[in-house]
Amino acid sequence: MKRSIPALIIMALLSVSGHAQDYSRLDSLLVQFYDAMTAEPSEEKFREFDGLISTCNDSLTRQHVALAVFDHYRESKVMGEEEVAVHIFDRWFSDGTIRMTGEMEEFDARMFADFNRSTLIGCDAPAITMRDQRGRAVTFPSRGRINILFFYDTACAKCQLEMKVLPGILESIDFPADVVAVYCGSDRKAWNKFRRQFKVRNRSLRMIHLWDPEFDTDYLRLYGVISTPKMYMTEPQGSIMGRRLEPESLMELIPVAGAIQSVYDKHINNTD
């Protein structure tokens, strides 16, 4: 990729010592740089931002830029861009190459990286075995079908809103899929009530309700469930194709998932 004009200006600024520098102009240019990089693949973002951070001539400016990039991509609303934040943490902060401003900031950043590393787009989704309402062991995500993983708590206000709109969205699916609803709370009665009320009348779907009241499976860390709701979609071969999904983004991803499932089914049938 040819470096954008904002990138060149930023690199020129970074060539000047920044011990007493006002970073407001630099931050403004960084925003332009983020915008210029939006359409680039993650690997290109890694290279560009690693190069940018490496260009810093003094430790304060280097710390400021690395933290700014990390914070931007940690909070990004674009699905998949949090991968850049995990990369920046692993490359620059995890071993102390660049220090964060305090222990609590480092703790929060390390938790973010640890709770997101295994569920980035394209990663194999962690296989978890839980019990359903009848006590049977069920492993998710299943292979051979699209999986929608929904982590929720009945006491969560946002979860309650999504529970009302999800059935209508799931009714539109016309390909084989598993919907795995994982209860993250501690109240069995609330879980039972939710299962009775959450009705999806779609024969293409398998509705699976699971619970791990003792948290023995470590699913909170493996799927980054720091808060609820959390929703993922996995491909038939088990890799993650959607994460941090909202009802709207789930609707947008369903046609793509249907096409992937169709290609997978044709491939399996041709190899039988």
Short mmCIF file of C-alpha atoms in Angstrom, two decimals:
data_model
loop_
_atom_site.label_atom_id
_atom_site.label_comp_id
_atom_site.label_asym_id
_atom_site.label_seq_id
_atom_site.Cartn_x
_atom_site.Cartn_y
_atom_site.Cartn_z
CA MET A 1 0.00 0.00 0.00
CA LYS A 2 1.24 3.54 -0.79
CA ARG A 3 1.40 5.60 2.34
CA SER A 4 -1.42 8.15 2.59
CA ILE A 5 -0.75 11.87 2.94
CA PRO A 6 -1.95 11.83 6.60
CA ALA A 7 0.52 9.05 7.33
CA LEU A 8 3.40 11.00 5.80
CA ILE A 9 2.48 14.13 7.76
CA ILE A 10 2.26 12.15 10.99
CA MET A 11 5.66 10.57 10.35
CA ALA A 12 7.12 14.02 9.74
CA LEU A 13 5.72 15.22 13.06
CA LEU A 14 7.10 12.19 14.82
CA SER A 15 10.58 12.97 13.56
CA VAL A 16 10.62 15.89 16.01
CA SER A 17 11.22 15.27 19.71
CA GLY A 18 7.93 15.22 21.58
CA HIS A 19 8.89 15.51 25.27
CA ALA A 20 6.85 18.68 25.70
CA GLN A 21 4.73 18.33 22.60
CA ASP A 22 1.06 19.20 22.35
CA TYR A 23 -0.42 16.05 20.84
CA SER A 24 -3.71 17.61 19.68
CA ARG A 25 -2.55 18.09 16.09
CA LEU A 26 -1.06 14.61 16.03
CA ASP A 27 -4.31 13.12 17.35
CA SER A 28 -6.28 14.92 14.64
CA LEU A 29 -4.02 13.46 11.97
CA LEU A 30 -4.29 10.02 13.51
CA VAL A 31 -8.07 10.20 13.06
CA GLN A 32 -7.51 10.86 9.35
CA PHE A 33 -5.08 7.95 9.23
CA TYR A 34 -7.66 5.59 10.80
CA ASP A 35 -10.17 6.65 8.16
CA ALA A 36 -7.66 6.11 5.36
CA MET A 37 -6.93 2.60 6.64
CA THR A 38 -10.55 1.48 7.08
CA ALA A 39 -10.75 -0.58 3.89
CA GLU A 40 -7.30 -2.15 4.30
CA PRO A 41 -6.94 -5.77 5.51
CA SER A 42 -5.80 -6.37 9.08
CA GLU A 43 -2.28 -7.42 8.02
CA GLU A 44 -1.81 -4.07 6.27
CA LYS A 45 -3.04 -2.22 9.36
CA PHE A 46 -0.55 -4.19 11.48
CA ARG A 47 2.34 -3.16 9.21
CA GLU A 48 1.33 0.47 8.93
CA PHE A 49 0.79 1.05 12.64
CA ASP A 50 3.85 -0.94 13.69
CA GLY A 51 5.86 1.21 11.29
CA LEU A 52 4.25 4.37 12.63
CA ILE A 53 5.01 3.49 16.24
CA SER A 54 8.57 2.48 15.35
CA THR A 55 9.13 5.91 13.78
CA CYS A 56 8.62 7.74 17.07
CA ASN A 57 11.91 9.26 18.23
CA ASP A 58 11.14 9.53 21.94
CA SER A 59 9.44 7.29 24.46
CA LEU A 60 6.61 9.68 25.39
CA THR A 61 5.47 10.15 21.82
CA ARG A 62 5.83 6.43 21.15
CA GLN A 63 3.69 5.66 24.20
CA HIS A 64 1.08 8.25 23.21
CA VAL A 65 0.74 6.94 19.65
CA ALA A 66 0.64 3.27 20.68
CA LEU A 67 -2.03 3.97 23.32
CA ALA A 68 -4.07 6.08 20.90
CA VAL A 69 -4.05 3.33 18.27
CA PHE A 70 -4.85 0.65 20.84
CA ASP A 71 -7.76 2.63 22.32
CA HIS A 72 -9.18 3.50 18.90
CA TYR A 73 -9.33 -0.10 17.71
CA ARG A 74 -10.43 -1.48 21.06
CA GLU A 75 -13.53 0.73 20.83
CA SER A 76 -14.04 0.41 17.07
CA LYS A 77 -17.60 -0.16 15.89
CA VAL A 78 -16.35 -1.92 12.76
CA MET A 79 -16.62 -5.68 13.24
CA GLY A 80 -13.20 -7.30 13.21
CA GLU A 81 -11.11 -4.17 13.77
CA GLU A 82 -10.52 -5.07 17.43
CA GLU A 83 -7.96 -7.50 15.99
CA VAL A 84 -5.69 -4.49 15.49
CA ALA A 85 -5.93 -3.60 19.20
CA VAL A 86 -5.00 -7.17 20.18
CA HIS A 87 -2.02 -7.03 17.81
CA ILE A 88 -0.84 -3.68 19.19
CA PHE A 89 -1.04 -5.00 22.74
CA ASP A 90 0.83 -8.21 21.90
CA ARG A 91 3.50 -6.45 19.84
CA TRP A 92 4.18 -3.37 21.97
CA PHE A 93 2.73 -3.67 25.48
CA SER A 94 2.66 -7.32 26.56
CA ASP A 95 6.41 -7.63 27.13
CA GLY A 96 6.95 -4.06 28.35
CA THR A 97 8.48 -2.70 25.12
CA ILE A 98 6.15 0.24 25.74
CA ARG A 99 4.77 0.87 29.20
CA MET A 100 1.20 1.84 29.84
CA THR A 101 0.45 4.79 32.09
CA GLY A 102 -0.54 2.72 35.11
CA GLU A 103 -1.16 -0.75 36.52
CA MET A 104 -4.94 -0.55 36.17
CA GLU A 105 -4.68 0.52 32.54
CA GLU A 106 -2.33 -2.38 31.86
CA PHE A 107 -4.65 -4.81 33.67
CA ASP A 108 -7.65 -3.64 31.61
CA ALA A 109 -5.70 -3.85 28.36
CA ARG A 110 -4.37 -7.33 29.13
CA MET A 111 -7.88 -8.51 30.02
CA PHE A 112 -9.21 -7.10 26.74
CA ALA A 113 -6.53 -8.93 24.75
CA ASP A 114 -6.93 -12.20 26.66
CA PHE A 115 -10.74 -12.11 26.41
CA ASN A 116 -10.73 -11.40 22.66
CA ARG A 117 -7.74 -13.25 21.26
CA SER A 118 -9.50 -16.60 20.76
CA THR A 119 -12.62 -15.18 19.08
CA LEU A 120 -11.27 -12.91 16.38
CA ILE A 121 -12.69 -13.14 12.86
CA GLY A 122 -11.29 -16.22 11.11
CA CYS A 123 -10.21 -17.98 14.32
CA ASP A 124 -11.47 -21.47 15.09
CA ALA A 125 -14.25 -20.96 17.62
CA PRO A 126 -13.42 -22.51 21.01
CA ALA A 127 -15.23 -25.83 21.46
CA ILE A 128 -17.23 -25.80 24.70
CA THR A 129 -19.22 -28.66 26.25
CA MET A 130 -22.14 -27.69 28.50
CA ARG A 131 -25.32 -29.26 29.81
CA ASP A 132 -28.77 -28.60 28.41
CA GLN A 133 -31.99 -28.49 30.44
CA ARG A 134 -32.14 -32.30 30.51
CA GLY A 135 -28.57 -32.65 31.72
CA ARG A 136 -27.24 -33.90 28.39
CA ALA A 137 -23.72 -32.85 27.35
CA VAL A 138 -23.72 -30.68 24.22
CA THR A 139 -20.63 -29.35 22.46
CA PHE A 140 -20.79 -26.11 20.49
CA PRO A 141 -20.27 -24.88 17.89
CA SER A 142 -21.42 -27.91 15.93
CA ARG A 143 -19.72 -28.71 12.63
CA GLY A 144 -21.47 -28.85 9.28
CA ARG A 145 -23.93 -26.06 10.04
CA ILE A 146 -23.92 -22.33 10.59
CA ASN A 147 -24.00 -21.60 14.33
CA ILE A 148 -25.38 -18.49 16.02
CA LEU A 149 -24.07 -18.23 19.58
CA PHE A 150 -26.03 -15.96 21.91
CA PHE A 151 -24.66 -15.33 25.42
CA TYR A 152 -27.24 -13.60 27.62
CA ASP A 153 -28.50 -12.94 31.14
CA THR A 154 -32.20 -12.53 31.87
CA ALA A 155 -31.34 -9.68 34.28
CA CYS A 156 -29.63 -7.71 31.49
CA ALA A 157 -31.80 -4.91 30.04
CA LYS A 158 -30.13 -4.98 26.62
CA CYS A 159 -30.49 -8.77 26.51
CA GLN A 160 -34.21 -8.40 27.14
CA LEU A 161 -34.53 -6.03 24.18
CA GLU A 162 -32.62 -8.36 21.88
CA MET A 163 -34.67 -11.36 23.05
CA LYS A 164 -37.78 -9.61 21.71
CA VAL A 165 -36.42 -9.00 18.21
CA LEU A 166 -34.25 -12.10 17.70
CA PRO A 167 -37.10 -14.61 17.09
CA GLY A 168 -38.36 -12.57 14.14
CA ILE A 169 -34.86 -12.39 12.64
CA LEU A 170 -34.26 -16.11 13.16
CA GLU A 171 -37.54 -16.93 11.42
CA SER A 172 -36.06 -15.56 8.18
CA ILE A 173 -33.25 -18.15 8.05
CA ASP A 174 -33.82 -20.73 5.30
CA PHE A 175 -30.69 -22.87 5.65
CA PRO A 176 -29.54 -25.40 8.28
CA ALA A 177 -28.32 -23.61 11.40
CA ASP A 178 -27.93 -24.07 15.13
CA VAL A 179 -28.93 -21.32 17.52
CA VAL A 180 -27.07 -21.85 20.80
CA ALA A 181 -28.41 -19.73 23.66
CA VAL A 182 -26.03 -19.75 26.63
CA TYR A 183 -27.45 -18.48 29.91
CA CYS A 184 -24.82 -16.53 31.86
CA GLY A 185 -26.86 -15.99 35.02
CA SER A 186 -27.35 -17.99 38.22
CA ASP A 187 -31.14 -18.33 38.53
CA ARG A 188 -32.49 -21.65 37.25
CA LYS A 189 -36.09 -20.40 37.43
CA ALA A 190 -35.21 -17.42 35.25
CA TRP A 191 -33.50 -19.77 32.78
CA ASN A 192 -36.54 -22.05 32.67
CA LYS A 193 -38.84 -19.07 32.09
CA PHE A 194 -36.69 -17.74 29.27
CA ARG A 195 -36.64 -21.11 27.49
CA ARG A 196 -40.43 -21.32 27.63
CA GLN A 197 -40.90 -17.80 26.28
CA PHE A 198 -38.21 -17.74 23.59
CA LYS A 199 -40.07 -19.42 20.74
CA VAL A 200 -38.66 -19.77 17.23
CA ARG A 201 -40.86 -21.68 14.78
CA ASN A 202 -38.39 -22.41 12.02
CA ARG A 203 -37.70 -25.98 10.97
CA SER A 204 -34.36 -25.02 9.47
CA LEU A 205 -33.06 -24.25 12.96
CA ARG A 206 -32.01 -26.31 15.93
CA MET A 207 -32.61 -24.33 19.11
CA ILE A 208 -30.16 -25.34 21.86
CA HIS A 209 -30.29 -23.97 25.42
CA LEU A 210 -27.20 -24.42 27.60
CA TRP A 211 -26.00 -23.37 31.05
CA ASP A 212 -22.79 -23.69 33.05
CA PRO A 213 -23.77 -22.42 36.51
CA GLU A 214 -20.35 -23.16 38.02
CA PHE A 215 -18.44 -21.61 35.07
CA ASP A 216 -16.30 -24.74 34.85
CA THR A 217 -15.89 -24.46 31.09
CA ASP A 218 -14.10 -21.07 31.18
CA TYR A 219 -16.45 -19.88 28.44
CA LEU A 220 -16.51 -16.32 29.80
CA ARG A 221 -12.84 -15.87 28.96
CA LEU A 222 -12.79 -18.01 25.83
CA TYR A 223 -15.70 -16.09 24.29
CA GLY A 224 -14.87 -12.71 25.82
CA VAL A 225 -18.12 -12.46 27.76
CA ILE A 226 -17.15 -9.54 29.97
CA SER A 227 -20.70 -8.26 29.63
CA THR A 228 -23.90 -9.45 28.01
CA PRO A 229 -25.28 -9.82 25.44
CA LYS A 230 -22.59 -11.27 23.18
CA MET A 231 -23.43 -12.83 19.84
CA TYR A 232 -21.21 -14.72 17.38
CA MET A 233 -21.71 -16.57 14.12
CA THR A 234 -19.53 -19.48 13.03
CA GLU A 235 -19.07 -21.13 9.65
CA PRO A 236 -19.87 -24.83 9.07
CA GLN A 237 -16.19 -25.68 9.52
CA GLY A 238 -16.12 -23.92 12.88
CA SER A 239 -14.33 -20.63 12.21
CA ILE A 240 -15.75 -17.32 13.44
CA MET A 241 -17.36 -15.23 10.70
CA GLY A 242 -19.19 -12.72 12.89
CA ARG A 243 -18.57 -11.34 16.37
CA ARG A 244 -20.05 -8.64 18.61
CA LEU A 245 -23.18 -8.95 16.50
CA GLU A 246 -26.20 -6.74 17.06
CA PRO A 247 -29.62 -7.74 15.68
CA GLU A 248 -29.08 -5.40 12.70
CA SER A 249 -25.66 -6.81 11.83
CA LEU A 250 -26.99 -10.35 12.28
CA MET A 251 -29.66 -9.60 9.65
CA GLU A 252 -26.98 -8.31 7.26
CA LEU A 253 -24.84 -11.43 7.79
CA ILE A 254 -27.61 -13.99 7.30
CA PRO A 255 -27.55 -13.89 3.44
CA VAL A 256 -23.76 -14.32 3.49
CA ALA A 257 -24.10 -17.23 5.90
CA GLY A 258 -26.70 -18.83 3.64
CA ALA A 259 -24.33 -18.64 0.67
CA ILE A 260 -21.49 -20.15 2.71
CA GLN A 261 -23.74 -22.98 3.92
CA SER A 262 -24.85 -23.69 0.32
CA VAL A 263 -21.26 -23.89 -0.93
CA TYR A 264 -20.32 -26.14 1.99
CA ASP A 265 -23.26 -28.49 1.39
CA LYS A 266 -22.44 -28.78 -2.33
CA HIS A 267 -18.81 -29.54 -1.54
CA ILE A 268 -19.76 -32.24 0.96
CA ASN A 269 -22.24 -33.82 -1.44
CA ASN A 270 -19.67 -33.84 -4.26
CA THR A 271 -17.08 -35.57 -2.09
CA ASP A 272 -19.39 -38.29 -0.76
#
